[in-house]
Amino acid sequence: GLLLDADKTYLTTAQLGARSSTGDSEGQLLDPRPVPTFTNEQIDEALRHFRGAIEQIPPMYSALKHQGQALYTLARQGKEVERKPRRVFIHRLDLIAQRPSQLDLEVHCSKGTYIRTLVEDLGERLGCGAYVRSLRRTWVSGFVGQTMYTLADLEAMSEPELTQCLLPTEAGLSGLPEATLSADQTRRMLHGQSLRIEAEPAESAIVFGADRRLLA
């Protein structure tokens, strides 16, 4: 839940000149169009419309459900259903590089943002269509400066190297209120006994033992 709710940053390459049935390079290409030569100013003017609070219509190829069925299941059956727009927030949307028919973009966005939809809407704004050619998450709120590894990186590592990559459990719980127990309270909790602690009211909290080990 916490990581799903966190802001995220992505690097994506937008392929101009067509849409895709899935919004990315795995889908069927649709509506091919010529790509004009855009200036950086024209690109930035288009990007400006997608910064801040925006509304997105979720793509059919997504895990959202309609009457109990995932949208991607319906999409694979050739069906399309109405989806309600969802409000998201784009903190930052920058042009990193421009090549013929391709734009490299960096996006810092709120939870629930669909990069495929963002790129598709940008393509329509530019008038030539676009879909996601590549996408990589580079940052998750609470993990600033942490190295992120690809699956291929992890598969190539030895067991000691994998162990070094692991972060403590509490690294994913940053931002929650904390409570540290006394030695007696720690013993009682480890024996499954109930106890009362002095702490600020909160829906969720992190509880450390007297030795600062995470207990709950």
PDB file of N, CA and C in Angstrom, residues 23-78:
ATOM      1  N   GLY A  23      -0.974   1.047 -26.035  1.00  0.00           N
ATOM      2  CA  GLY A  23      -0.288   2.232 -25.533  1.00  0.00           C
ATOM      3  C   GLY A  23       1.220   2.088 -25.497  1.00  0.00           C
ATOM      4  N   ASP A  24       1.722   0.890 -25.859  1.00  0.00           N
ATOM      5  CA  ASP A  24       3.175   0.671 -25.876  1.00  0.00           C
ATOM      6  C   ASP A  24       3.564  -0.111 -27.116  1.00  0.00           C
ATOM      7  N   SER A  25       4.846  -0.485 -27.188  1.00  0.00           N
ATOM      8  CA  SER A  25       5.361  -1.113 -28.407  1.00  0.00           C
ATOM      9  C   SER A  25       4.897  -2.549 -28.590  1.00  0.00           C
ATOM     10  N   GLU A  26       4.221  -3.123 -27.596  1.00  0.00           N
ATOM     11  CA  GLU A  26       3.747  -4.500 -27.726  1.00  0.00           C
ATOM     12  C   GLU A  26       2.418  -4.588 -28.463  1.00  0.00           C
ATOM     13  N   GLY A  27       1.743  -3.466 -28.631  1.00  0.00           N
ATOM     14  CA  GLY A  27       0.422  -3.484 -29.245  1.00  0.00           C
ATOM     15  C   GLY A  27       0.457  -3.321 -30.752  1.00  0.00           C
ATOM     16  N   GLN A  28      -0.726  -3.362 -31.342  1.00  0.00           N
ATOM     17  CA  GLN A  28      -0.871  -3.149 -32.780  1.00  0.00           C
ATOM     18  C   GLN A  28      -0.829  -1.650 -33.064  1.00  0.00           C
ATOM     19  N   LEU A  29      -0.038  -1.255 -34.056  1.00  0.00           N
ATOM     20  CA  LEU A  29       0.075   0.162 -34.388  1.00  0.00           C
ATOM     21  C   LEU A  29      -1.169   0.628 -35.129  1.00  0.00           C
ATOM     22  N   LEU A  30      -1.660   1.801 -34.731  1.00  0.00           N
ATOM     23  CA  LEU A  30      -2.892   2.352 -35.272  1.00  0.00           C
ATOM     24  C   LEU A  30      -2.662   3.785 -35.734  1.00  0.00           C
ATOM     25  N   ASP A  31      -3.439   4.202 -36.709  1.00  0.00           N
ATOM     26  CA  ASP A  31      -3.506   5.606 -37.123  1.00  0.00           C
ATOM     27  C   ASP A  31      -2.130   6.211 -37.391  1.00  0.00           C
ATOM     28  N   PRO A  32      -1.338   5.620 -38.308  1.00  0.00           N
ATOM     29  CA  PRO A  32      -0.025   6.199 -38.602  1.00  0.00           C
ATOM     30  C   PRO A  32      -0.159   7.596 -39.203  1.00  0.00           C
ATOM     31  N   ARG A  33       0.724   8.493 -38.770  1.00  0.00           N
ATOM     32  CA  ARG A  33       0.691   9.876 -39.239  1.00  0.00           C
ATOM     33  C   ARG A  33       2.116  10.389 -39.426  1.00  0.00           C
ATOM     34  N   PRO A  34       2.302  11.336 -40.330  1.00  0.00           N
ATOM     35  CA  PRO A  34       3.641  11.923 -40.483  1.00  0.00           C
ATOM     36  C   PRO A  34       4.013  12.725 -39.242  1.00  0.00           C
ATOM     37  N   VAL A  35       5.301  12.784 -38.973  1.00  0.00           N
ATOM     38  CA  VAL A  35       5.795  13.518 -37.805  1.00  0.00           C
ATOM     39  C   VAL A  35       6.484  14.794 -38.275  1.00  0.00           C
ATOM     40  N   PRO A  36       5.939  15.952 -37.936  1.00  0.00           N
ATOM     41  CA  PRO A  36       6.604  17.205 -38.307  1.00  0.00           C
ATOM     42  C   PRO A  36       7.932  17.348 -37.556  1.00  0.00           C
ATOM     43  N   THR A  37       8.735  18.286 -37.987  1.00  0.00           N
ATOM     44  CA  THR A  37       9.953  18.621 -37.253  1.00  0.00           C
ATOM     45  C   THR A  37       9.584  19.638 -36.180  1.00  0.00           C
ATOM     46  N   PHE A  38       9.641  19.213 -34.924  1.00  0.00           N
ATOM     47  CA  PHE A  38       9.247  20.081 -33.816  1.00  0.00           C
ATOM     48  C   PHE A  38      10.463  20.802 -33.243  1.00  0.00           C
ATOM     49  N   THR A  39      10.271  22.053 -32.878  1.00  0.00           N
ATOM     50  CA  THR A  39      11.304  22.770 -32.134  1.00  0.00           C
ATOM     51  C   THR A  39      11.164  22.419 -30.654  1.00  0.00           C
ATOM     52  N   ASN A  40      12.221  22.675 -29.882  1.00  0.00           N
ATOM     53  CA  ASN A  40      12.138  22.443 -28.437  1.00  0.00           C
ATOM     54  C   ASN A  40      11.030  23.274 -27.806  1.00  0.00           C
ATOM     55  N   GLU A  41      10.830  24.484 -28.341  1.00  0.00           N
ATOM     56  CA  GLU A  41       9.780  25.358 -27.810  1.00  0.00           C
ATOM     57  C   GLU A  41       8.400  24.754 -28.048  1.00  0.00           C
ATOM     58  N   GLN A  42       8.186  24.157 -29.212  1.00  0.00           N
ATOM     59  CA  GLN A  42       6.896  23.523 -29.504  1.00  0.00           C
ATOM     60  C   GLN A  42       6.662  22.321 -28.594  1.00  0.00           C
ATOM     61  N   ILE A  43       7.712  21.548 -28.368  1.00  0.00           N
ATOM     62  CA  ILE A  43       7.579  20.394 -27.479  1.00  0.00           C
ATOM     63  C   ILE A  43       7.262  20.858 -26.066  1.00  0.00           C
ATOM     64  N   ASP A  44       7.987  21.859 -25.584  1.00  0.00           N
ATOM     65  CA  ASP A  44       7.765  22.323 -24.212  1.00  0.00           C
ATOM     66  C   ASP A  44       6.378  22.931 -24.052  1.00  0.00           C
ATOM     67  N   GLU A  45       5.888  23.603 -25.081  1.00  0.00           N
ATOM     68  CA  GLU A  45       4.537  24.162 -25.018  1.00  0.00           C
ATOM     69  C   GLU A  45       3.507  23.041 -24.884  1.00  0.00           C
ATOM     70  N   ALA A  46       3.731  21.937 -25.597  1.00  0.00           N
ATOM     71  CA  ALA A  46       2.823  20.792 -25.477  1.00  0.00           C
ATOM     72  C   ALA A  46       2.937  20.154 -24.097  1.00  0.00           C
ATOM     73  N   LEU A  47       4.168  20.006 -23.598  1.00  0.00           N
ATOM     74  CA  LEU A  47       4.369  19.402 -22.278  1.00  0.00           C
ATOM     75  C   LEU A  47       3.725  20.235 -21.180  1.00  0.00           C
ATOM     76  N   ARG A  48       3.712  21.543 -21.352  1.00  0.00           N
ATOM     77  CA  ARG A  48       3.173  22.443 -20.330  1.00  0.00           C
ATOM     78  C   ARG A  48       1.726  22.110 -19.984  1.00  0.00           C
ATOM     79  N   HIS A  49       0.981  21.612 -20.958  1.00  0.00           N
ATOM     80  CA  HIS A  49      -0.432  21.293 -20.737  1.00  0.00           C
ATOM     81  C   HIS A  49      -0.620  20.063 -19.847  1.00  0.00           C
ATOM     82  N   PHE A  50       0.445  19.325 -19.611  1.00  0.00           N
ATOM     83  CA  PHE A  50       0.325  18.097 -18.816  1.00  0.00           C
ATOM     84  C   PHE A  50       1.055  18.202 -17.483  1.00  0.00           C
ATOM     85  N   ARG A  51       1.421  19.405 -17.094  1.00  0.00           N
ATOM     86  CA  ARG A  51       2.055  19.602 -15.790  1.00  0.00           C
ATOM     87  C   ARG A  51       1.010  20.073 -14.790  1.00  0.00           C
ATOM     88  N   GLY A  52       1.162  19.626 -13.543  1.00  0.00           N
ATOM     89  CA  GLY A  52       0.181  19.982 -12.525  1.00  0.00           C
ATOM     90  C   GLY A  52      -0.952  18.973 -12.474  1.00  0.00           C
ATOM     91  N   ALA A  53      -2.110  19.391 -12.006  1.00  0.00           N
ATOM     92  CA  ALA A  53      -3.269  18.497 -11.886  1.00  0.00           C
ATOM     93  C   ALA A  53      -3.892  18.292 -13.262  1.00  0.00           C
ATOM     94  N   ILE A  54      -4.019  17.040 -13.667  1.00  0.00           N
ATOM     95  CA  ILE A  54      -4.643  16.712 -14.952  1.00  0.00           C
ATOM     96  C   ILE A  54      -5.602  15.545 -14.744  1.00  0.00           C
ATOM     97  N   GLU A  55      -6.451  15.310 -15.729  1.00  0.00           N
ATOM     98  CA  GLU A  55      -7.341  14.152 -15.699  1.00  0.00           C
ATOM     99  C   GLU A  55      -6.933  13.189 -16.798  1.00  0.00           C
ATOM    100  N   GLN A  56      -6.929  11.909 -16.451  1.00  0.00           N
ATOM    101  CA  GLN A  56      -6.597  10.861 -17.410  1.00  0.00           C
ATOM    102  C   GLN A  56      -7.738   9.857 -17.485  1.00  0.00           C
ATOM    103  N   ILE A  57      -7.996   9.363 -18.672  1.00  0.00           N
ATOM    104  CA  ILE A  57      -8.902   8.223 -18.826  1.00  0.00           C
ATOM    105  C   ILE A  57      -8.031   6.969 -18.826  1.00  0.00           C
ATOM    106  N   PRO A  58      -8.200   6.075 -17.857  1.00  0.00           N
ATOM    107  CA  PRO A  58      -7.346   4.878 -17.786  1.00  0.00           C
ATOM    108  C   PRO A  58      -7.407   4.072 -19.081  1.00  0.00           C
ATOM    109  N   PRO A  59      -6.298   3.473 -19.481  1.00  0.00           N
ATOM    110  CA  PRO A  59      -6.294   2.663 -20.701  1.00  0.00           C
ATOM    111  C   PRO A  59      -7.056   1.357 -20.504  1.00  0.00           C
ATOM    112  N   MET A  60      -7.559   0.813 -21.599  1.00  0.00           N
ATOM    113  CA  MET A  60      -8.230  -0.485 -21.503  1.00  0.00           C
ATOM    114  C   MET A  60      -7.246  -1.563 -21.059  1.00  0.00           C
ATOM    115  N   TYR A  61      -6.004  -1.457 -21.497  1.00  0.00           N
ATOM    116  CA  TYR A  61      -5.002  -2.438 -21.055  1.00  0.00           C
ATOM    117  C   TYR A  61      -4.449  -1.991 -19.706  1.00  0.00           C
ATOM    118  N   SER A  62      -5.261  -2.193 -18.664  1.00  0.00           N
ATOM    119  CA  SER A  62      -4.863  -1.880 -17.291  1.00  0.00           C
ATOM    120  C   SER A  62      -5.539  -2.873 -16.365  1.00  0.00           C
ATOM    121  N   ALA A  63      -5.098  -2.884 -15.105  1.00  0.00           N
ATOM    122  CA  ALA A  63      -5.621  -3.851 -14.129  1.00  0.00           C
ATOM    123  C   ALA A  63      -6.881  -3.363 -13.430  1.00  0.00           C
ATOM    124  N   LEU A  64      -7.340  -2.162 -13.755  1.00  0.00           N
ATOM    125  CA  LEU A  64      -8.596  -1.691 -13.173  1.00  0.00           C
ATOM    126  C   LEU A  64      -9.725  -2.632 -13.550  1.00  0.00           C
ATOM    127  N   LYS A  65     -10.732  -2.708 -12.701  1.00  0.00           N
ATOM    128  CA  LYS A  65     -11.810  -3.667 -12.933  1.00  0.00           C
ATOM    129  C   LYS A  65     -13.114  -2.984 -13.328  1.00  0.00           C
ATOM    130  N   HIS A  66     -13.862  -3.666 -14.178  1.00  0.00           N
ATOM    131  CA  HIS A  66     -15.197  -3.244 -14.591  1.00  0.00           C
ATOM    132  C   HIS A  66     -16.137  -4.413 -14.359  1.00  0.00           C
ATOM    133  N   GLN A  67     -17.060  -4.224 -13.420  1.00  0.00           N
ATOM    134  CA  GLN A  67     -18.001  -5.292 -13.058  1.00  0.00           C
ATOM    135  C   GLN A  67     -17.268  -6.597 -12.734  1.00  0.00           C
ATOM    136  N   GLY A  68     -16.173  -6.458 -11.980  1.00  0.00           N
ATOM    137  CA  GLY A  68     -15.442  -7.624 -11.499  1.00  0.00           C
ATOM    138  C   GLY A  68     -14.404  -8.181 -12.451  1.00  0.00           C
ATOM    139  N   GLN A  69     -14.318  -7.653 -13.660  1.00  0.00           N
ATOM    140  CA  GLN A  69     -13.336  -8.143 -14.628  1.00  0.00           C
ATOM    141  C   GLN A  69     -12.264  -7.091 -14.876  1.00  0.00           C
ATOM    142  N   ALA A  70     -11.017  -7.545 -14.957  1.00  0.00           N
ATOM    143  CA  ALA A  70      -9.925  -6.624 -15.269  1.00  0.00           C
ATOM    144  C   ALA A  70     -10.120  -6.056 -16.671  1.00  0.00           C
ATOM    145  N   LEU A  71      -9.834  -4.776 -16.811  1.00  0.00           N
ATOM    146  CA  LEU A  71     -10.010  -4.142 -18.117  1.00  0.00           C
ATOM    147  C   LEU A  71      -9.181  -4.820 -19.199  1.00  0.00           C
ATOM    148  N   TYR A  72      -7.965  -5.276 -18.847  1.00  0.00           N
ATOM    149  CA  TYR A  72      -7.130  -5.906 -19.880  1.00  0.00           C
ATOM    150  C   TYR A  72      -7.751  -7.202 -20.397  1.00  0.00           C
ATOM    151  N   THR A  73      -8.528  -7.883 -19.540  1.00  0.00           N
ATOM    152  CA  THR A  73      -9.223  -9.096 -19.990  1.00  0.00           C
ATOM    153  C   THR A  73     -10.270  -8.744 -21.033  1.00  0.00           C
ATOM    154  N   LEU A  74     -11.018  -7.684 -20.771  1.00  0.00           N
ATOM    155  CA  LEU A  74     -12.021  -7.235 -21.737  1.00  0.00           C
ATOM    156  C   LEU A  74     -11.355  -6.756 -23.019  1.00  0.00           C
ATOM    157  N   ALA A  75     -10.224  -6.057 -22.881  1.00  0.00           N
ATOM    158  CA  ALA A  75      -9.524  -5.540 -24.060  1.00  0.00           C
ATOM    159  C   ALA A  75      -9.059  -6.682 -24.956  1.00  0.00           C
ATOM    160  N   ARG A  76      -8.593  -7.769 -24.344  1.00  0.00           N
ATOM    161  CA  ARG A  76      -8.131  -8.915 -25.132  1.00  0.00           C
ATOM    162  C   ARG A  76      -9.281  -9.617 -25.839  1.00  0.00           C
ATOM    163  N   GLN A  77     -10.501  -9.379 -25.359  1.00  0.00           N
ATOM    164  CA  GLN A  77     -11.690  -9.924 -26.016  1.00  0.00           C
ATOM    165  C   GLN A  77     -12.234  -8.969 -27.076  1.00  0.00           C
ATOM    166  N   GLY A  78     -11.504  -7.883 -27.294  1.00  0.00           N
ATOM    167  CA  GLY A  78     -11.931  -6.907 -28.283  1.00  0.00           C
ATOM    168  C   GLY A  78     -13.015  -5.965 -27.795  1.00  0.00           C
TER     169      GLY A  78
END
